[in-house]
Amino acid sequence: VVVVNFLNRKNEADVRVFQLLSEKFRLFDGVFGASDEVLGAIESGVDFEKRIANIYQNCRSLGQIKLAFDALQQELNEQITVSLDETRRKLLEHFDEEVHERLRVNIEKTRAQIGRFEQWLWKLTTHELEGYARFNPPQYSFTLESLPEGITDNQLKHGRYRLLTKIADGEPFIHYRPGHPLAEGLIRQAKSRLLPAREVVFHYRNYEGKISVIENLLHKSGWLSLTRVAVEALDTEDHLIFSALTDTGNILDQETCERLFNIGAISGSEIQIPSERQEQLSTLTETTVSRILGEIGERNSKFFEQEIEKIDKWAEDRKQGLEIELKELDAEIKSLVRESRMASDLQVKIELRRKASDLEKQRNRKRREIFDAQDEIEGSKEALLTEVQARLQQRVTHDHLFTIRWSVA
């Protein structure tokens, strides 16, 4: 639902209502949902809407409107501030991190929100450039002082890089982003690293946010593996597949595994994977791969049906258009023939017959166009069948990335 409210800038009451909602309630750029909490708290002591309506009805001059709104704002100012702070506290303490991602939560006024991929890139960058750069986490910026041995791009410059571009501090910087040569080099370096099986302890109690699915894993442990699966056909699809289970045999879903890696952890010593656990993890991976291939098959099936439907509709349109043109030509030819029979002047008869003959030739061309269009349609269908057949000839490759013995503390 999209609600659009137009503001009359020439109406002083409208302007003051907007200022009150915008600046005091922060209805448009604050914590999502806070406005409901604030209005609800205020209405318990003062009927907010009636107070606004009363100003509209009784104040006639700009001075009266200003005095009335100043008094209302002063009266509600303390309640608004307390309610907003309480709402923020509730939202940050009691809602999952996933909810925060879906809501517009401003932790700091000067700190812009970045997406999940940028968060991943930032974490990977801080790890890969440890000892090579100085980092400023609040602004998602770093100063590159030297390059790791594996990064050999001569075009990369030392200096200040920043993931965010909306912070205006006047200092020059290089826009760091997914796709930047430095980011791509660090990703290649990380992907090429061999990772033996290790014990990893995730410290959820030190985490600032709240993730319910991870809370449920406190004091539990198990095994987890990550596999990259590439499905190659006409296009290539890459999938990162988590396979994980607890020591009691409960399976962890993909989202829980991803959330687990948002938490700080300590890597322990190398370990050997029991054959039984290795077999369980492999079975989970193959099950997920089968599901992904099934989803790809469904997508290809829908694609085929949609494309066939498009071709059939296009063919029907072409056919109907040509048939309409043929009917119009038939009617025009009949009209010319009728006029020719009725004409008394021989020269006029000849000219009318010649026009009818030209139209008959045009009609014959239109009929041939119908057959040509049919051949074109069949060719399009054959090309589509060839494409879909190529999509069915998939090549699936597995690339095991790592296995860990995990626990949550």
C-alpha positions as CSV (number, residue, x, y, z in Angstrom):
1,V,0.0,0.0,0.0
2,V,1.4,3.4,-1.0
3,V,0.0,6.4,0.8
4,V,0.8,9.9,-0.6
5,N,0.0,13.0,1.5
6,F,0.4,16.3,-0.2
7,L,1.6,19.2,1.9
8,N,0.2,22.7,1.4
9,R,3.2,25.0,2.0
10,K,0.9,28.0,2.1
11,N,-1.1,26.6,5.0
12,E,0.8,27.3,8.2
13,A,-1.1,24.6,10.2
14,D,-0.1,22.0,7.6
15,V,3.5,23.1,7.8
16,R,3.6,22.9,11.6
17,V,2.0,19.5,11.6
18,F,4.6,18.3,9.2
19,Q,7.4,19.8,11.3
20,L,6.1,18.1,14.4
21,L,5.8,14.7,12.8
22,S,9.1,15.0,11.0
23,E,11.4,16.7,13.5
24,K,9.9,15.5,16.8
25,F,8.4,12.2,15.9
26,R,11.1,11.6,13.2
27,L,8.3,9.8,11.4
28,F,10.1,9.8,8.0
29,D,13.7,9.0,8.9
30,G,13.8,7.4,12.3
31,V,13.3,3.9,13.7
32,F,10.5,2.2,11.7
33,G,7.5,1.7,13.9
34,A,8.5,4.3,16.4
35,S,5.7,6.7,15.4
36,D,3.1,4.1,16.4
37,E,4.7,3.7,19.8
38,V,5.0,7.5,20.3
39,L,1.5,8.4,19.3
40,G,0.1,5.5,21.4
41,A,2.0,6.8,24.5
42,I,0.9,10.4,24.0
43,E,-2.8,9.5,23.4
44,S,-2.9,7.8,26.8
45,G,-2.5,11.3,28.4
46,V,-3.5,13.7,25.7
47,D,-5.8,13.0,22.7
48,F,-3.2,14.1,20.1
49,E,-5.5,14.0,17.1
50,K,-8.2,16.1,18.8
51,R,-5.6,18.7,19.8
52,I,-4.5,19.1,16.2
53,A,-8.1,19.2,15.0
54,N,-8.9,21.9,17.6
55,I,-6.1,24.1,16.3
56,Y,-7.4,23.7,12.7
57,Q,-10.9,24.7,13.8
58,N,-10.3,27.6,16.1
59,C,-7.1,29.3,15.0
60,R,-7.6,31.8,12.2
61,S,-4.4,33.9,12.1
62,L,-0.7,32.9,11.6
63,G,0.0,34.2,15.1
64,Q,-2.7,32.0,16.7
65,I,-1.5,29.0,14.8
66,K,2.1,29.5,15.9
67,L,1.2,30.0,19.5
68,A,-1.0,27.0,19.6
69,F,1.6,24.7,18.0
70,D,4.4,26.1,20.2
71,A,2.4,25.3,23.3
72,L,1.5,21.8,22.0
73,Q,5.1,21.0,21.0
74,Q,6.4,22.2,24.4
75,E,3.8,20.1,26.2
76,L,4.6,17.0,24.3
77,N,8.4,17.4,23.9
78,E,9.4,15.4,26.9
79,Q,7.0,12.6,26.2
80,I,8.2,12.4,22.6
81,T,11.8,12.1,23.6
82,V,11.3,9.5,26.3
83,S,9.0,7.4,24.0
84,L,11.4,7.5,21.1
85,D,14.3,6.4,23.3
86,E,12.3,3.6,24.8
87,T,11.1,2.4,21.4
88,R,14.6,2.3,20.1
89,R,15.8,0.4,23.1
90,K,12.9,-2.2,22.7
91,L,13.7,-2.6,19.0
92,L,17.4,-3.1,19.4
93,E,17.1,-5.4,22.4
94,H,14.1,-7.5,21.6
95,F,14.1,-7.9,17.8
96,D,16.3,-10.3,15.8
97,E,19.1,-9.0,13.7
98,E,17.1,-10.1,10.6
99,V,14.3,-7.7,11.6
100,H,16.9,-4.9,11.9
101,E,18.0,-5.6,8.4
102,R,14.4,-5.3,7.1
103,L,13.7,-2.1,9.0
104,R,15.3,1.3,8.6
105,V,17.3,1.4,11.9
106,N,19.6,4.3,12.3
107,I,22.2,3.4,14.9
108,E,24.1,6.6,14.3
109,K,22.9,9.6,12.4
110,T,26.1,9.8,10.4
111,R,26.4,6.1,9.8
112,A,24.8,4.9,6.6
113,Q,23.4,1.4,6.3
114,I,25.1,-1.0,3.9
115,G,23.9,-4.2,2.3
116,R,24.8,-7.7,3.2
117,F,27.3,-8.2,0.3
118,E,29.1,-5.0,1.3
119,Q,29.2,-6.3,4.9
120,W,30.7,-9.5,3.7
121,L,33.3,-7.6,1.6
122,W,34.2,-5.4,4.6
123,K,34.8,-8.4,6.9
124,L,36.8,-10.2,4.3
125,T,38.9,-7.0,3.6
126,T,39.7,-6.5,7.3
127,H,40.9,-10.1,7.5
128,E,42.9,-10.2,4.3
129,L,44.5,-6.8,4.8
130,E,45.4,-7.2,8.4
131,G,48.9,-5.7,8.8
132,Y,48.7,-4.0,5.4
133,A,46.1,-1.3,6.1
134,R,44.8,0.9,8.9
135,F,41.0,0.6,9.3
136,N,38.3,3.0,10.5
137,P,35.2,0.8,11.1
138,P,32.6,3.5,11.9
139,Q,33.1,5.0,8.4
140,Y,33.9,1.7,6.6
141,S,37.2,3.2,5.4
142,F,40.8,2.1,5.5
143,T,44.2,3.4,4.4
144,L,46.1,0.9,2.3
145,E,49.8,1.1,3.1
146,S,51.1,-2.0,1.3
147,L,49.8,-5.0,-0.6
148,P,49.9,-8.7,0.3
149,E,52.2,-10.8,-1.8
150,G,49.4,-12.5,-3.7
151,I,48.0,-9.2,-5.0
152,T,50.1,-8.0,-7.9
153,D,47.9,-5.5,-9.8
154,N,50.2,-2.6,-10.6
155,Q,47.3,-0.2,-11.1
156,L,46.2,-0.5,-7.4
157,K,47.0,2.7,-5.5
158,H,48.0,3.2,-1.9
159,G,45.8,5.6,0.0
160,R,42.4,5.9,1.6
161,Y,39.6,3.6,0.5
162,R,36.0,3.9,1.6
163,L,33.0,1.6,1.2
164,L,30.5,4.4,1.9
165,T,30.1,7.4,-0.4
166,K,27.4,9.4,1.5
167,I,29.7,10.6,4.3
168,A,31.0,14.0,3.3
169,D,34.2,14.7,5.4
170,G,36.0,16.6,2.6
171,E,38.9,14.1,2.4
172,P,39.7,12.5,-0.9
173,F,39.1,8.7,-1.1
174,I,39.0,5.8,-3.5
175,H,35.5,4.2,-3.8
176,Y,35.8,0.7,-2.6
177,R,33.1,-1.7,-3.7
178,P,32.4,-5.2,-5.0
179,G,34.0,-5.4,-8.4
180,H,36.9,-3.1,-7.6
181,P,40.3,-4.6,-8.6
182,L,41.5,-4.7,-5.0
183,A,38.3,-6.4,-3.8
184,E,38.5,-9.0,-6.6
185,G,42.1,-9.7,-5.8
186,L,41.3,-10.2,-2.1
187,I,38.4,-12.5,-3.0
188,R,40.6,-14.6,-5.3
189,Q,43.3,-14.8,-2.6
190,A,40.8,-15.9,0.0
191,K,39.2,-18.5,-2.3
192,S,42.5,-20.1,-3.2
193,R,43.6,-20.6,0.4
194,L,43.5,-24.2,1.6
195,L,41.5,-24.6,4.8
196,P,42.1,-27.7,6.9
197,A,39.4,-28.9,9.3
198,R,39.5,-27.0,12.6
199,E,37.7,-26.4,15.8
200,V,35.9,-23.1,15.8
201,V,34.2,-21.5,18.8
202,F,31.6,-18.8,18.1
203,H,31.2,-16.4,21.0
204,Y,27.5,-15.3,20.8
205,R,27.6,-13.8,24.3
206,N,30.0,-11.1,23.1
207,Y,27.7,-10.3,20.2
208,E,25.9,-6.9,20.4
209,G,22.7,-7.9,18.5
210,K,20.1,-10.7,19.0
211,I,19.8,-13.7,16.7
212,S,17.2,-16.2,18.0
213,V,18.3,-19.1,15.9
214,I,21.9,-18.8,17.3
215,E,20.6,-18.3,20.8
216,N,19.1,-21.8,20.5
217,L,22.6,-23.2,19.8
218,L,24.2,-21.9,23.0
219,H,26.3,-24.5,24.7
220,K,25.8,-26.8,21.7
221,S,28.3,-28.1,19.1
222,G,28.4,-30.0,15.9
223,W,29.9,-30.2,12.4
224,L,29.6,-27.9,9.4
225,S,30.9,-27.9,5.9
226,L,30.7,-25.4,3.0
227,T,30.8,-26.4,-0.6
228,R,30.7,-24.3,-3.8
229,V,28.5,-25.9,-6.5
230,A,28.6,-24.6,-10.0
231,V,25.9,-25.6,-12.5
232,E,27.0,-24.9,-16.1
233,A,24.7,-25.0,-19.1
234,L,23.8,-21.9,-21.2
235,D,24.5,-19.9,-18.1
236,T,26.6,-20.7,-15.0
237,E,25.1,-20.6,-11.6
238,D,27.2,-20.6,-8.4
239,H,25.8,-21.7,-5.1
240,L,27.4,-21.8,-1.7
241,I,25.9,-24.7,0.2
242,F,26.2,-25.1,3.9
243,S,25.7,-28.6,5.4
244,A,25.6,-28.7,9.2
245,L,24.2,-30.7,12.1
246,T,24.5,-30.8,15.9
247,D,26.0,-33.6,17.8
248,T,22.5,-34.8,18.6
249,G,21.8,-35.1,14.9
250,N,19.6,-32.0,14.3
251,I,20.2,-30.4,10.9
252,L,20.9,-26.7,10.6
253,D,19.3,-24.8,7.7
254,Q,21.2,-22.5,5.3
255,E,20.1,-19.3,7.0
256,T,21.1,-20.4,10.4
257,C,24.6,-21.3,9.1
258,E,24.9,-17.9,7.4
259,R,23.9,-16.1,10.6
260,L,26.4,-18.2,12.6
261,F,29.2,-16.6,10.6
262,N,28.1,-13.1,11.5
263,I,29.4,-13.8,15.0
264,G,33.0,-13.4,16.2
265,A,34.8,-16.7,16.6
266,I,38.1,-18.2,17.6
267,S,39.8,-20.8,15.5
268,G,41.4,-23.8,17.3
269,S,43.6,-26.6,16.4
270,E,43.3,-28.9,13.3
271,I,41.2,-32.0,13.7
272,Q,40.3,-35.2,11.9
273,I,36.8,-35.5,10.6
274,P,35.1,-38.8,11.7
275,S,34.1,-40.8,8.6
276,E,30.5,-41.1,9.9
277,R,30.2,-37.3,10.2
278,Q,31.8,-36.8,6.8
279,E,29.3,-39.2,5.2
280,Q,26.4,-37.3,6.9
281,L,27.7,-33.9,5.7
282,S,28.1,-35.3,2.1
283,T,24.6,-36.6,2.1
284,L,23.2,-33.3,3.2
285,T,25.2,-31.5,0.5
286,E,23.9,-33.9,-2.2
287,T,20.3,-33.4,-1.0
288,T,20.7,-29.7,-1.3
289,V,22.3,-30.0,-4.7
290,S,19.4,-32.2,-5.9
291,R,16.9,-29.6,-4.6
292,I,18.8,-26.8,-6.4
293,L,18.8,-28.8,-9.7
294,G,15.1,-29.4,-9.3
295,E,14.5,-25.6,-8.8
296,I,16.6,-24.9,-11.9
297,G,14.6,-27.5,-13.8
298,E,11.3,-25.8,-12.7
299,R,12.7,-22.5,-13.8
300,N,13.6,-23.9,-17.2
301,S,10.2,-25.4,-17.6
302,K,8.5,-22.1,-16.8
303,F,10.9,-20.3,-19.2
304,F,10.0,-22.8,-21.9
305,E,6.2,-22.5,-21.4
306,Q,6.4,-18.6,-21.3
307,E,8.5,-18.5,-24.4
308,I,6.3,-20.9,-26.3
309,E,3.3,-18.8,-25.2
310,K,5.0,-15.6,-26.5
311,I,5.7,-17.2,-29.8
312,D,2.1,-18.6,-30.2
313,K,0.7,-15.2,-29.3
314,W,3.0,-13.4,-31.7
315,A,2.1,-16.0,-34.5
316,E,-1.6,-15.4,-33.8
317,D,-1.2,-11.6,-34.0
318,R,0.8,-12.0,-37.3
319,K,-1.8,-14.3,-38.8
320,Q,-4.8,-12.1,-37.7
321,G,-3.1,-9.0,-39.1
322,L,-2.4,-10.6,-42.4
323,E,-5.9,-12.0,-42.6
324,I,-7.4,-8.6,-41.9
325,E,-5.3,-7.1,-44.7
326,L,-6.4,-9.9,-47.1
327,K,-10.1,-9.2,-46.3
328,E,-9.6,-5.5,-47.0
329,L,-7.9,-6.3,-50.3
330,D,-10.7,-8.7,-51.3
331,A,-13.3,-6.1,-50.5
332,E,-11.4,-3.4,-52.5
333,I,-10.9,-5.8,-55.5
334,K,-14.6,-6.6,-55.5
335,S,-15.4,-2.9,-55.4
336,L,-13.1,-2.1,-58.4
337,V,-14.5,-5.0,-60.4
338,R,-18.1,-3.8,-59.7
339,E,-17.2,-0.2,-60.7
340,S,-15.5,-1.5,-63.9
341,R,-18.6,-3.4,-65.0
342,M,-20.8,-0.3,-64.4
343,A,-18.4,2.1,-66.2
344,S,-19.5,3.1,-69.7
345,D,-16.1,4.5,-70.8
346,L,-13.7,1.9,-72.0
347,Q,-10.6,3.8,-70.8
348,V,-12.1,3.9,-67.3
349,K,-12.9,0.2,-67.4
350,I,-9.3,-0.6,-68.3
351,E,-7.8,1.6,-65.5
352,L,-10.2,0.1,-62.9
353,R,-9.3,-3.5,-64.1
354,R,-5.6,-2.6,-63.9
355,K,-6.0,-1.4,-60.3
356,A,-7.8,-4.6,-59.4
357,S,-5.0,-6.6,-61.0
358,D,-2.4,-4.8,-59.0
359,L,-4.4,-5.4,-55.8
360,E,-4.7,-9.1,-56.7
361,K,-0.9,-9.3,-57.0
362,Q,-0.6,-7.6,-53.6
363,R,-3.1,-10.1,-52.2
364,N,-1.1,-13.0,-53.5
365,R,2.1,-11.6,-51.8
366,K,0.2,-11.3,-48.6
367,R,-0.8,-15.0,-48.8
368,R,2.8,-15.9,-49.4
369,E,3.7,-13.8,-46.3
370,I,1.4,-16.0,-44.3
371,F,3.3,-19.1,-45.3
372,D,6.7,-17.3,-44.7
373,A,5.5,-16.2,-41.3
374,Q,4.6,-19.7,-40.5
375,D,8.1,-20.9,-41.4
376,E,9.5,-18.1,-39.3
377,I,7.4,-19.2,-36.4
378,E,8.5,-22.8,-36.7
379,G,12.1,-21.6,-36.9
380,S,11.7,-19.6,-33.7
381,K,10.2,-22.7,-31.9
382,E,13.1,-24.9,-33.1
383,A,15.6,-22.4,-31.8
384,L,13.8,-22.3,-28.5
385,L,13.8,-26.1,-28.3
386,T,17.5,-26.2,-29.0
387,E,18.2,-23.6,-26.2
388,V,16.1,-25.5,-23.7
389,Q,17.8,-28.8,-24.7
390,A,21.2,-27.1,-24.1
391,R,20.0,-26.0,-20.6
392,L,19.1,-29.6,-19.8
393,Q,22.7,-30.7,-20.5
394,Q,24.0,-29.4,-17.2
395,R,27.5,-29.9,-15.9
396,V,27.7,-29.8,-12.1
397,T,31.0,-29.3,-10.3
398,H,31.7,-29.4,-6.5
399,D,34.4,-27.5,-4.8
400,H,34.7,-28.2,-1.1
401,L,35.8,-25.1,0.8
402,F,36.1,-26.1,4.4
403,T,34.8,-28.2,7.3
404,I,34.7,-27.2,10.9
405,R,33.9,-28.6,14.3
406,W,31.7,-25.8,15.7
407,S,30.5,-24.8,19.1
408,V,28.6,-21.8,20.4
409,A,29.5,-20.2,23.7
